[in-house]
Tab-separated table of C-alpha atoms in Angstrom:
chain	number	residue	atom	x	y	z
P	243	UNK	CA	-20.741	-30.342	-54.689
P	244	UNK	CA	-19.125	-27.573	-52.706
P	245	UNK	CA	-21.055	-24.309	-52.682
P	246	UNK	CA	-24.366	-25.844	-53.879
P	247	UNK	CA	-27.589	-25.113	-51.963
P	248	UNK	CA	-28.584	-27.667	-49.365
P	249	UNK	CA	-32.244	-28.357	-48.715
P	250	UNK	CA	-33.713	-30.015	-45.672
P	251	UNK	CA	-36.722	-30.066	-43.446
P	252	UNK	CA	-37.352	-29.185	-39.849
P	253	UNK	CA	-40.764	-30.638	-39.321
P	254	UNK	CA	-42.927	-29.254	-42.102
P	255	UNK	CA	-40.792	-26.073	-42.441
P	256	UNK	CA	-38.328	-25.950	-45.327
P	257	UNK	CA	-34.792	-24.823	-44.388
P	258	UNK	CA	-32.283	-23.559	-46.919
P	259	UNK	CA	-28.724	-22.447	-46.408
P	260	UNK	CA	-25.127	-22.683	-47.502
P	261	UNK	CA	-23.086	-25.796	-46.971
P	262	UNK	CA	-20.308	-23.593	-45.668
P	263	UNK	CA	-22.363	-21.511	-43.253
P	264	UNK	CA	-23.833	-24.294	-41.150
P	265	UNK	CA	-20.430	-25.619	-39.850
P	266	UNK	CA	-19.383	-22.037	-39.094
P	267	UNK	CA	-22.545	-21.461	-37.086
P	268	UNK	CA	-22.035	-24.687	-35.171
P	269	UNK	CA	-18.424	-23.715	-34.483
P	270	UNK	CA	-19.483	-20.273	-33.226
P	271	UNK	CA	-22.186	-21.844	-31.059
P	272	UNK	CA	-19.639	-24.230	-29.531
P	273	UNK	CA	-17.349	-21.268	-28.781
P	274	UNK	CA	-20.169	-19.424	-27.049
P	275	UNK	CA	-21.123	-22.499	-25.036
P	276	UNK	CA	-17.476	-23.059	-24.087
P	277	UNK	CA	-17.081	-19.415	-23.017
P	278	UNK	CA	-20.305	-19.536	-21.058
P	279	UNK	CA	-19.197	-22.746	-19.392
P	280	UNK	CA	-15.806	-21.233	-18.467
P	281	UNK	CA	-17.436	-18.069	-17.087
P	282	UNK	CA	-19.718	-20.138	-14.898
P	283	UNK	CA	-16.843	-22.300	-13.623
P	284	UNK	CA	-14.755	-19.531	-12.107
P	285	UNK	CA	-14.799	-21.281	-8.736
P	286	UNK	CA	-13.022	-24.286	-10.250
P	287	UNK	CA	-10.289	-21.951	-11.513
P	288	UNK	CA	-9.998	-20.359	-8.082
P	289	UNK	CA	-9.558	-23.642	-6.210
P	290	UNK	CA	-7.388	-25.261	-8.900
P	291	UNK	CA	-4.122	-26.746	-7.685
P	292	UNK	CA	-1.853	-24.247	-9.442
P	293	UNK	CA	-3.825	-21.218	-8.241
P	294	UNK	CA	-4.019	-22.458	-4.647
P	295	UNK	CA	-0.292	-23.214	-4.575
P	296	UNK	CA	0.483	-19.669	-5.747
P	297	UNK	CA	-1.900	-18.285	-3.116
P	298	UNK	CA	-0.268	-20.422	-0.418
P	299	UNK	CA	3.209	-19.120	-1.276
P	300	UNK	CA	1.983	-15.537	-1.154
P	301	UNK	CA	0.108	-15.872	2.135
P	302	UNK	CA	2.818	-17.773	4.001
P	303	UNK	CA	5.517	-15.535	2.543
P	304	UNK	CA	3.888	-12.477	4.121
P	305	UNK	CA	4.167	-14.084	7.600
P	306	UNK	CA	1.302	-12.074	9.021
P	307	UNK	CA	-0.284	-12.287	12.456
P	308	UNK	CA	-2.694	-15.059	13.422
P	309	UNK	CA	-6.446	-14.557	13.132
P	310	UNK	CA	-9.199	-15.390	15.644
P	311	UNK	CA	-8.304	-19.109	15.620
P	312	UNK	CA	-4.790	-18.363	16.905
P	313	UNK	CA	-3.123	-20.340	14.092
P	314	UNK	CA	-0.033	-18.564	12.736
P	315	UNK	CA	2.257	-19.226	9.804
P	316	UNK	CA	4.022	-22.080	11.628
P	317	UNK	CA	0.833	-24.014	12.343
P	318	UNK	CA	-0.940	-23.297	9.069
P	319	UNK	CA	0.624	-26.113	6.957
P	320	UNK	CA	-0.629	-28.698	9.446
P	321	UNK	CA	-4.105	-27.180	9.517
P	322	UNK	CA	-4.228	-27.072	5.733
P	323	UNK	CA	-3.208	-30.720	5.444
P	324	UNK	CA	-5.873	-31.814	7.925
P	325	UNK	CA	-8.771	-29.620	6.784
P	326	UNK	CA	-8.354	-28.694	3.110
P	327	UNK	CA	-10.362	-31.549	1.556
P	328	UNK	CA	-13.371	-30.754	3.749
P	329	UNK	CA	-13.044	-27.015	3.074
P	330	UNK	CA	-12.719	-27.606	-0.658
P	331	UNK	CA	-15.981	-29.576	-0.598
P	332	UNK	CA	-17.698	-26.743	1.291
P	333	UNK	CA	-16.439	-24.232	-1.255
P	334	UNK	CA	-17.790	-26.361	-4.123
P	335	UNK	CA	-21.188	-26.814	-2.462
P	336	UNK	CA	-21.490	-23.201	-1.323
P	337	UNK	CA	-21.569	-24.073	2.389
P	338	UNK	CA	-18.219	-22.584	3.396
P	339	UNK	CA	-18.511	-19.896	6.061
P	340	UNK	CA	-15.530	-17.577	6.703
P	341	UNK	CA	-14.522	-17.094	10.312
P	342	UNK	CA	-14.702	-13.758	12.102
P	343	UNK	CA	-12.110	-11.091	11.311
P	344	UNK	CA	-9.905	-9.907	14.182
P	345	UNK	CA	-10.030	-6.123	14.564
P	346	UNK	CA	-6.732	-4.342	15.250
P	347	UNK	CA	-6.444	-0.573	15.737
P	348	UNK	CA	-3.329	1.105	14.310
P	349	UNK	CA	-2.638	4.766	15.195
P	350	UNK	CA	-2.160	7.120	12.237
P	351	UNK	CA	0.670	9.677	12.153
P	352	UNK	CA	-1.904	12.500	12.076
P	353	UNK	CA	-3.491	11.325	15.313
P	354	UNK	CA	-6.376	9.290	13.873
P	355	UNK	CA	-6.864	5.549	13.864
P	356	UNK	CA	-6.771	2.921	11.136
P	357	UNK	CA	-8.936	-0.150	11.636
P	358	UNK	CA	-7.364	-3.333	10.293
P	359	UNK	CA	-9.139	-6.650	9.918
P	360	UNK	CA	-7.020	-9.783	10.218
P	361	UNK	CA	-8.645	-12.915	8.721
P	362	UNK	CA	-7.539	-16.409	9.712
P	363	UNK	CA	-4.810	-17.957	7.576
P	364	UNK	CA	-7.353	-20.269	5.934
P	365	UNK	CA	-9.591	-17.357	4.980
P	366	UNK	CA	-6.542	-15.404	3.849
P	367	UNK	CA	-5.618	-18.276	1.533
P	368	UNK	CA	-9.093	-18.343	-0.006
P	369	UNK	CA	-9.182	-14.557	-0.404
P	370	UNK	CA	-5.761	-14.573	-2.066
P	371	UNK	CA	-6.884	-17.310	-4.472
P	372	UNK	CA	-10.000	-15.293	-5.398
P	373	UNK	CA	-7.941	-12.122	-5.807
P	374	UNK	CA	-5.506	-13.810	-8.212
P	375	UNK	CA	-8.268	-14.947	-10.550
P	376	UNK	CA	-10.281	-11.724	-10.374
P	377	UNK	CA	-7.131	-9.721	-11.110
P	378	UNK	CA	-6.874	-11.565	-14.425
P	379	UNK	CA	-10.431	-10.471	-15.209
P	380	UNK	CA	-10.258	-6.848	-14.085
P	381	UNK	CA	-6.722	-5.457	-14.052
P	382	UNK	CA	-6.281	-5.018	-17.814
P	383	UNK	CA	-9.342	-2.760	-17.911
P	384	UNK	CA	-8.299	-0.548	-14.987
P	385	UNK	CA	-7.269	3.035	-15.667
P	386	UNK	CA	-3.647	3.857	-16.456
P	387	UNK	CA	-3.952	6.520	-13.754
P	388	UNK	CA	-4.592	3.927	-11.023
P	389	UNK	CA	-1.325	2.999	-9.293
P	390	UNK	CA	-2.276	1.245	-6.050
P	391	UNK	CA	-2.196	-2.522	-5.450
P	392	UNK	CA	-1.298	-3.396	-9.049
P	393	UNK	CA	1.630	-5.591	-10.069
P	394	UNK	CA	2.858	-3.300	-12.852
P	395	UNK	CA	2.208	-0.040	-10.978
P	396	UNK	CA	3.688	1.598	-7.878
P	397	UNK	CA	3.810	4.780	-5.814
P	398	UNK	CA	6.928	6.120	-7.551
P	399	UNK	CA	5.187	5.972	-10.921
P	400	UNK	CA	2.274	7.940	-9.462
P	401	UNK	CA	4.702	10.622	-8.210
P	402	UNK	CA	6.429	10.819	-11.588
P	403	UNK	CA	3.098	11.244	-13.374
P	404	UNK	CA	2.063	13.971	-10.907
P	405	UNK	CA	5.362	15.760	-11.518
P	406	UNK	CA	4.733	15.516	-15.260
P	407	UNK	CA	1.374	17.262	-14.852
P	408	UNK	CA	2.885	19.999	-12.676
P	409	UNK	CA	5.653	20.711	-15.180
P	410	UNK	CA	3.030	20.838	-17.966
P	411	UNK	CA	1.437	23.857	-16.293
P	412	UNK	CA	-1.168	22.252	-14.027
P	413	UNK	CA	-0.287	24.472	-11.103
P	414	UNK	CA	-3.057	23.524	-8.659
P	415	UNK	CA	-4.079	20.202	-7.188
P	416	UNK	CA	-7.448	18.986	-5.945
P	417	UNK	CA	-6.708	16.658	-3.026
P	418	UNK	CA	-9.755	14.479	-2.402
P	419	UNK	CA	-10.020	12.677	0.917
P	420	UNK	CA	-12.565	9.849	0.973
P	421	UNK	CA	-13.808	9.679	4.555
P	422	UNK	CA	-13.189	6.210	6.036
P	423	UNK	CA	-13.343	4.699	2.571
P	424	UNK	CA	-12.717	1.062	3.514
P	425	UNK	CA	-15.286	1.262	6.338
P	426	UNK	CA	-18.009	2.865	4.193
P	427	UNK	CA	-18.129	0.646	1.106
P	428	UNK	CA	-21.749	-0.236	0.353
P	429	UNK	CA	-22.030	-4.029	0.044
P	430	UNK	CA	-25.062	-3.971	-2.268
P	431	UNK	CA	-23.360	-1.508	-4.597
P	432	UNK	CA	-20.157	-3.567	-4.667
P	433	UNK	CA	-21.956	-6.869	-5.291
P	434	UNK	CA	-23.959	-5.271	-8.093
P	435	UNK	CA	-20.700	-4.108	-9.738
P	436	UNK	CA	-19.131	-7.562	-9.372
P	437	UNK	CA	-22.166	-9.310	-10.860
P	438	UNK	CA	-21.656	-7.377	-14.109
P	439	UNK	CA	-18.512	-9.419	-14.826
P	440	UNK	CA	-18.682	-12.512	-12.619
P	441	UNK	CA	-21.129	-15.109	-13.945
P	442	UNK	CA	-20.365	-17.822	-11.397
P	443	UNK	CA	-22.956	-17.256	-8.672
P	444	UNK	CA	-21.014	-19.467	-6.259
P	445	UNK	CA	-18.125	-16.977	-6.349
P	446	UNK	CA	-20.458	-14.024	-5.828
P	447	UNK	CA	-22.011	-15.788	-2.851
P	448	UNK	CA	-18.579	-16.541	-1.388
P	449	UNK	CA	-17.405	-12.927	-1.751
P	450	UNK	CA	-20.608	-11.716	-0.103
P	451	UNK	CA	-19.943	-14.021	2.838
P	452	UNK	CA	-16.388	-12.690	3.118
P	453	UNK	CA	-17.705	-9.121	3.188
P	454	UNK	CA	-20.306	-9.960	5.832
P	455	UNK	CA	-17.972	-11.932	8.131
P	456	UNK	CA	-18.295	-10.905	11.786
P	457	UNK	CA	-15.706	-8.614	13.368
P	458	UNK	CA	-14.132	-9.703	16.646
P	459	UNK	CA	-13.028	-6.828	18.857
P	460	UNK	CA	-12.103	-7.180	22.520
P	461	UNK	CA	-13.720	-10.600	22.700
P	462	UNK	CA	-17.117	-9.629	21.273
P	463	UNK	CA	-18.510	-10.220	17.785
P	464	UNK	CA	-20.075	-7.461	15.693
P	465	UNK	CA	-21.949	-8.060	12.419
P	466	UNK	CA	-20.370	-6.332	9.420
P	467	UNK	CA	-23.067	-4.474	7.472
P	468	UNK	CA	-20.816	-2.285	5.322
P	469	UNK	CA	-17.148	-1.777	4.504
P	470	UNK	CA	-14.230	-3.835	3.225
P	471	UNK	CA	-11.880	-4.723	6.110
P	472	UNK	CA	-8.324	-3.522	5.502
P	473	UNK	CA	-5.891	-6.371	6.014
P	474	UNK	CA	-7.426	-9.078	3.850
P	475	UNK	CA	-5.804	-10.001	0.501
P	476	UNK	CA	-9.053	-9.405	-1.398
P	477	UNK	CA	-9.748	-5.879	-0.086
P	478	UNK	CA	-7.225	-3.972	-2.279
P	479	UNK	CA	-8.662	-5.422	-5.489
P	480	UNK	CA	-12.247	-4.751	-4.393
P	481	UNK	CA	-11.328	-1.135	-3.630
P	482	UNK	CA	-9.893	-0.732	-7.143
P	483	UNK	CA	-13.020	-2.255	-8.678
P	484	UNK	CA	-15.206	0.273	-6.864
P	485	UNK	CA	-13.016	3.289	-7.599
P	486	UNK	CA	-12.380	2.342	-11.226
P	487	UNK	CA	-15.759	3.885	-11.941
P	488	UNK	CA	-14.411	7.172	-10.547
P	489	UNK	CA	-11.296	6.825	-12.721
P	490	UNK	CA	-13.412	6.341	-15.829
P	491	UNK	CA	-15.528	9.386	-14.962
P	492	UNK	CA	-12.441	11.558	-14.477
P	493	UNK	CA	-11.049	10.350	-17.812
P	494	UNK	CA	-14.386	11.026	-19.498
P	495	UNK	CA	-14.221	14.615	-18.235
P	496	UNK	CA	-10.660	14.993	-19.509
P	497	UNK	CA	-8.997	15.497	-16.112
P	498	UNK	CA	-5.318	14.897	-15.324
P	499	UNK	CA	-5.142	12.825	-12.150
P	500	UNK	CA	-3.427	10.065	-10.230
P	501	UNK	CA	-5.078	7.649	-7.827
P	502	UNK	CA	-3.392	5.332	-5.356
P	503	UNK	CA	-6.070	3.327	-3.509
P	504	UNK	CA	-8.323	6.001	-1.948
P	505	UNK	CA	-5.805	8.853	-2.421
P	506	UNK	CA	-7.021	10.927	-5.372
P	507	UNK	CA	-5.159	13.966	-6.731
P	508	UNK	CA	-6.541	15.929	-9.703
P	509	UNK	CA	-4.304	18.517	-11.391
P	510	UNK	CA	-5.830	21.706	-12.823
P	511	UNK	CA	-4.550	25.070	-14.089
P	512	UNK	CA	-6.216	27.440	-11.617
P	513	UNK	CA	-7.747	27.577	-8.180
P	514	UNK	CA	-11.117	28.491	-9.617
P	515	UNK	CA	-11.071	25.429	-11.885
P	516	UNK	CA	-10.042	23.318	-8.908
P	517	UNK	CA	-12.981	24.515	-6.838
P	518	UNK	CA	-15.403	23.642	-9.649
P	519	UNK	CA	-13.848	20.183	-9.983
P	520	UNK	CA	-13.963	19.662	-6.214
P	521	UNK	CA	-17.682	20.439	-6.094
P	522	UNK	CA	-18.722	18.378	-9.125
P	523	UNK	CA	-16.577	15.323	-8.356
P	524	UNK	CA	-17.620	15.306	-4.680
P	525	UNK	CA	-21.254	15.253	-5.795
P	526	UNK	CA	-20.514	12.380	-8.190
P	527	UNK	CA	-18.704	10.335	-5.519
P	528	UNK	CA	-21.488	10.699	-2.965
P	529	UNK	CA	-24.357	10.178	-5.411
P	530	UNK	CA	-22.984	7.484	-7.724
P	531	UNK	CA	-20.458	5.599	-5.565
P	532	UNK	CA	-22.341	5.933	-2.263
P	533	UNK	CA	-19.168	7.182	-0.564
P	534	UNK	CA	-18.432	10.246	1.567
P	535	UNK	CA	-15.915	13.005	0.803
P	536	UNK	CA	-14.246	14.519	3.856
P	537	UNK	CA	-14.627	18.218	3.052
P	538	UNK	CA	-12.416	19.293	5.979
P	539	UNK	CA	-9.444	17.246	4.767
P	540	UNK	CA	-9.995	17.815	1.039
P	541	UNK	CA	-8.551	20.951	-0.497
P	542	UNK	CA	-7.548	22.900	-3.601
P	543	UNK	CA	-3.952	23.993	-3.181
P	544	UNK	CA	-0.540	24.352	-4.781
P	545	UNK	CA	1.423	21.106	-5.299
P	546	UNK	CA	4.189	22.282	-2.907
P	547	UNK	CA	1.627	22.562	-0.111
P	548	UNK	CA	0.127	19.150	-0.819
P	549	UNK	CA	1.020	15.654	0.372
P	550	UNK	CA	0.983	12.657	-1.972
P	551	UNK	CA	2.019	9.221	-0.720
P	552	UNK	CA	4.386	10.747	1.853
P	553	UNK	CA	5.978	13.098	-0.699
P	554	UNK	CA	5.465	16.695	-1.708
P	555	UNK	CA	6.805	18.935	-4.472
P	556	UNK	CA	9.106	21.957	-4.462
P	557	UNK	CA	9.274	25.022	-6.666
P	558	UNK	CA	12.597	26.850	-6.508
P	559	UNK	CA	14.021	29.252	-9.112
P	560	UNK	CA	11.756	27.849	-11.807
P	561	UNK	CA	12.685	24.250	-10.996
P	562	UNK	CA	9.959	21.837	-9.903
P	563	UNK	CA	10.663	18.476	-8.368
P	564	UNK	CA	9.762	15.803	-5.814
P	565	UNK	CA	10.676	16.080	-2.132
P	566	UNK	CA	9.919	14.351	1.167
P	567	UNK	CA	6.939	15.795	3.009
P	568	UNK	CA	7.605	17.309	6.430
P	569	UNK	CA	5.168	14.871	8.080
P	570	UNK	CA	7.138	11.918	6.699
P	571	UNK	CA	10.329	13.421	8.126
P	572	UNK	CA	8.620	13.923	11.490
P	573	UNK	CA	7.442	10.291	11.507
P	574	UNK	CA	10.985	9.090	10.700
P	575	UNK	CA	12.458	11.167	13.533
P	576	UNK	CA	9.870	9.784	15.940
P	577	UNK	CA	10.977	6.224	15.140
P	578	UNK	CA	14.659	7.144	15.564
P	579	UNK	CA	13.885	8.706	18.959
P	580	UNK	CA	12.201	5.471	20.028
P	581	UNK	CA	15.226	3.414	18.950
P	582	UNK	CA	17.731	5.765	20.629
P	583	UNK	CA	15.634	6.471	23.725
P	584	UNK	CA	17.970	7.248	26.647
P	585	UNK	CA	15.943	5.231	29.147
P	586	UNK	CA	16.208	1.990	27.153
P	587	UNK	CA	19.319	-0.004	28.122
P	588	UNK	CA	19.638	-1.753	24.748
P	589	UNK	CA	23.090	-2.794	23.493
P	590	UNK	CA	24.408	-0.482	20.763
P	591	UNK	CA	24.562	-3.437	18.339
P	592	UNK	CA	20.786	-3.874	18.633
P	593	UNK	CA	20.158	-0.163	18.165
P	594	UNK	CA	22.372	-0.087	15.078
P	595	UNK	CA	20.526	-3.068	13.605
P	596	UNK	CA	17.131	-1.371	14.098
P	597	UNK	CA	18.407	1.853	12.529
P	598	UNK	CA	19.795	-0.069	9.553
P	599	UNK	CA	16.444	-1.754	8.964
P	600	UNK	CA	14.589	1.538	9.240
P	601	UNK	CA	17.024	3.375	6.957
P	602	UNK	CA	16.925	0.685	4.278
P	603	UNK	CA	13.119	0.677	4.156
P	604	UNK	CA	12.674	4.441	4.501
P	605	UNK	CA	15.571	5.344	2.225
P	606	UNK	CA	14.565	2.996	-0.591
P	607	UNK	CA	11.032	4.375	-0.574
P	608	UNK	CA	11.978	8.065	-0.409
P	609	UNK	CA	14.988	7.811	-2.723
P	610	UNK	CA	12.762	9.287	-5.426
P	611	UNK	CA	13.164	12.662	-3.702
P	612	UNK	CA	15.188	15.108	-5.785
P	613	UNK	CA	15.877	17.300	-2.749
P	614	UNK	CA	18.872	15.181	-1.699
P	615	UNK	CA	19.997	17.544	1.056
P	616	UNK	CA	17.239	16.210	3.322
P	617	UNK	CA	19.041	12.854	3.596
P	618	UNK	CA	22.349	14.419	4.627
P	619	UNK	CA	20.598	16.572	7.229
P	620	UNK	CA	18.789	13.571	8.689
P	621	UNK	CA	22.002	11.513	8.732
P	622	UNK	CA	23.767	14.146	10.846
P	623	UNK	CA	20.840	14.255	13.251
P	624	UNK	CA	20.762	10.429	13.576
P	625	UNK	CA	24.515	10.335	14.207
P	626	UNK	CA	24.000	12.840	17.013
P	627	UNK	CA	21.320	10.617	18.539
P	628	UNK	CA	23.697	7.618	18.369
P	629	UNK	CA	26.527	9.575	19.993
P	630	UNK	CA	24.105	10.578	22.716
P	631	UNK	CA	23.414	6.876	23.405
P	632	UNK	CA	27.131	6.157	23.788
P	633	UNK	CA	27.659	9.127	26.113
P	634	UNK	CA	24.669	8.142	28.264
P	635	UNK	CA	26.015	4.602	28.585
P	636	UNK	CA	29.325	5.967	29.884
P	637	UNK	CA	27.655	7.253	33.008
P	638	UNK	CA	30.621	7.740	35.321
P	639	UNK	CA	33.475	10.161	34.696
P	640	UNK	CA	36.018	7.375	35.086
P	641	UNK	CA	34.219	5.272	32.475
P	642	UNK	CA	34.072	8.184	30.041
P	643	UNK	CA	37.793	8.886	30.396
P	644	UNK	CA	38.627	5.221	29.829
P	645	UNK	CA	36.372	4.942	26.766
P	646	UNK	CA	37.797	8.120	25.230
P	647	UNK	CA	41.325	6.794	25.678
P	648	UNK	CA	40.301	3.510	23.981
P	649	UNK	CA	39.088	5.572	21.060
P	650	UNK	CA	42.530	7.113	20.607
P	651	UNK	CA	42.118	10.358	22.572
P	652	UNK	CA	45.250	11.417	24.459
P	653	UNK	CA	44.994	10.844	28.240
P	654	UNK	CA	45.199	14.552	29.083
P	655	UNK	CA	42.467	15.405	26.587
P	656	UNK	CA	40.394	12.420	27.646
P	657	UNK	CA	40.591	13.583	31.268
P	658	UNK	CA	39.528	17.098	30.260
P	659	UNK	CA	36.662	15.945	28.084
P	660	UNK	CA	35.527	13.254	30.531
P	661	UNK	CA	35.082	15.897	33.229
P	662	UNK	CA	33.063	18.260	31.022
P	663	UNK	CA	30.087	20.021	32.587
P	664	UNK	CA	28.312	20.526	29.290
P	665	UNK	CA	24.818	19.149	28.882
P	666	UNK	CA	24.236	15.979	26.899
P	667	UNK	CA	23.156	17.585	23.629
P	668	UNK	CA	25.940	20.197	23.724
P	669	UNK	CA	28.486	17.461	24.353
P	670	UNK	CA	27.186	15.492	21.362
P	671	UNK	CA	27.907	18.442	19.052
P	672	UNK	CA	31.278	19.322	20.586
P	673	UNK	CA	34.710	17.976	19.514
P	674	UNK	CA	34.512	15.611	22.497
P	675	UNK	CA	32.282	13.201	20.609
P	676	UNK	CA	32.468	14.348	16.977
P	677	UNK	CA	36.190	13.514	17.165
P	678	UNK	CA	36.078	10.417	19.384
P	679	UNK	CA	32.964	8.955	17.758
P	680	UNK	CA	33.694	10.072	14.216
P	681	UNK	CA	31.552	9.280	11.181
P	682	UNK	CA	34.071	6.618	10.196
P	683	UNK	CA	33.783	5.014	13.649
P	684	UNK	CA	29.976	4.940	13.475
P	685	UNK	CA	30.078	3.419	9.999
P	686	UNK	CA	32.425	0.710	11.232
P	687	UNK	CA	30.061	0.107	14.147
P	688	UNK	CA	27.249	-0.636	11.692
P	689	UNK	CA	25.597	2.685	10.862
P	690	UNK	CA	24.312	2.859	7.272
P	691	UNK	CA	23.394	6.374	6.216
P	692	UNK	CA	20.368	7.425	4.199
P	693	UNK	CA	22.716	9.243	1.838
P	694	UNK	CA	24.555	6.001	1.043
P	695	UNK	CA	21.236	4.187	0.432
P	696	UNK	CA	19.746	6.876	-1.827
P	697	UNK	CA	22.850	7.885	-3.800
P	698	UNK	CA	22.756	4.948	-6.329
P	699	UNK	CA	19.608	6.451	-7.857
P	700	UNK	CA	21.832	8.989	-9.642
P	701	UNK	CA	23.457	6.186	-11.590
P	702	UNK	CA	20.203	4.608	-12.744
């Protein structure tokens, strides 16, 4: 019987077909219906128990500041226990309304300001849950040249790729600065892009509400008509979704580039080529992505005059490598000056602890630098600032003499050094303190040098 024609009727119309084909068609139809059903039930995936638990661990683990409701990480578990069932129902019925976002202004190192938006913990949880599911949908299709806010990508990889381009002969870089990118995102454009992939209209509606949530600043509420507030868990992914279109355009044109969030660097072989790329890509960004390029801050320059993620590049005797940018060094020194400020009567133990924390974070990030001498130079400068703190604390001559003797200085020498008329900074660099407060002493007191933190990279 197998393989014989099958005849049947649909009304008065005669239908013929294979006995094998009809089950295959039904199977394919069921697959399509199942896929369609899954696509339209994205919200159920977002608020599933496993996804929400993962989002909760991420949000509470970050221990961020409280939003407009004043509920912090300590009070959030109680709020969640009391309110989650009602909020879940609102999410399912499309009636959930995010609370206002608290605006916080953070000064930039270059003198500008960065506007952060802090959602409530409940809204943060929901945004994180959405982000986790959307990442599964989008991340695999993102460009290999996109390094920001991705689990398998990081800033160091972006620097290594940029170095690879430079060593391959791409001797100029087009640094594109997107003016106030997060504040200028067009909501209609973003929602249109999201609707191409997201079939569940409830999720689209929820994201639109998140984007349009009011902004609370100095007690007053302002409607949000454009932009993606920095500070929410969903914003980084949305920024990558928008700028992925730029990545694809750059790849289509055959450009070598790296992008980390809104930092875009395109590597070309001449200044003239860079100027052409700058003009054409700026036009594309403003026309197609509805964003603005800051012409004043964008430039075509040599890699060693550029700044990428706090780093720069050097070119010495034919060797090209990664180094720490001077502005990053200046920012580090500013923080050390604040910690070792003469007017602050902090115990030395507290100062040492703050310096250790700073050095561990700063050193681990900038350890990629191949210009290792910068760490030794900074270490010597920090030690001088610490010695200055000790000397300032020993205000009276008698105290200084006694402290020097405790440190093993002979009484006659301690008397001579304790009565010095040298200024503070000269004293710091004289044998008075470089001998009494030696490097070994400072290390024993808790100082951890940048050189010690960054050296293990050589063994990797």
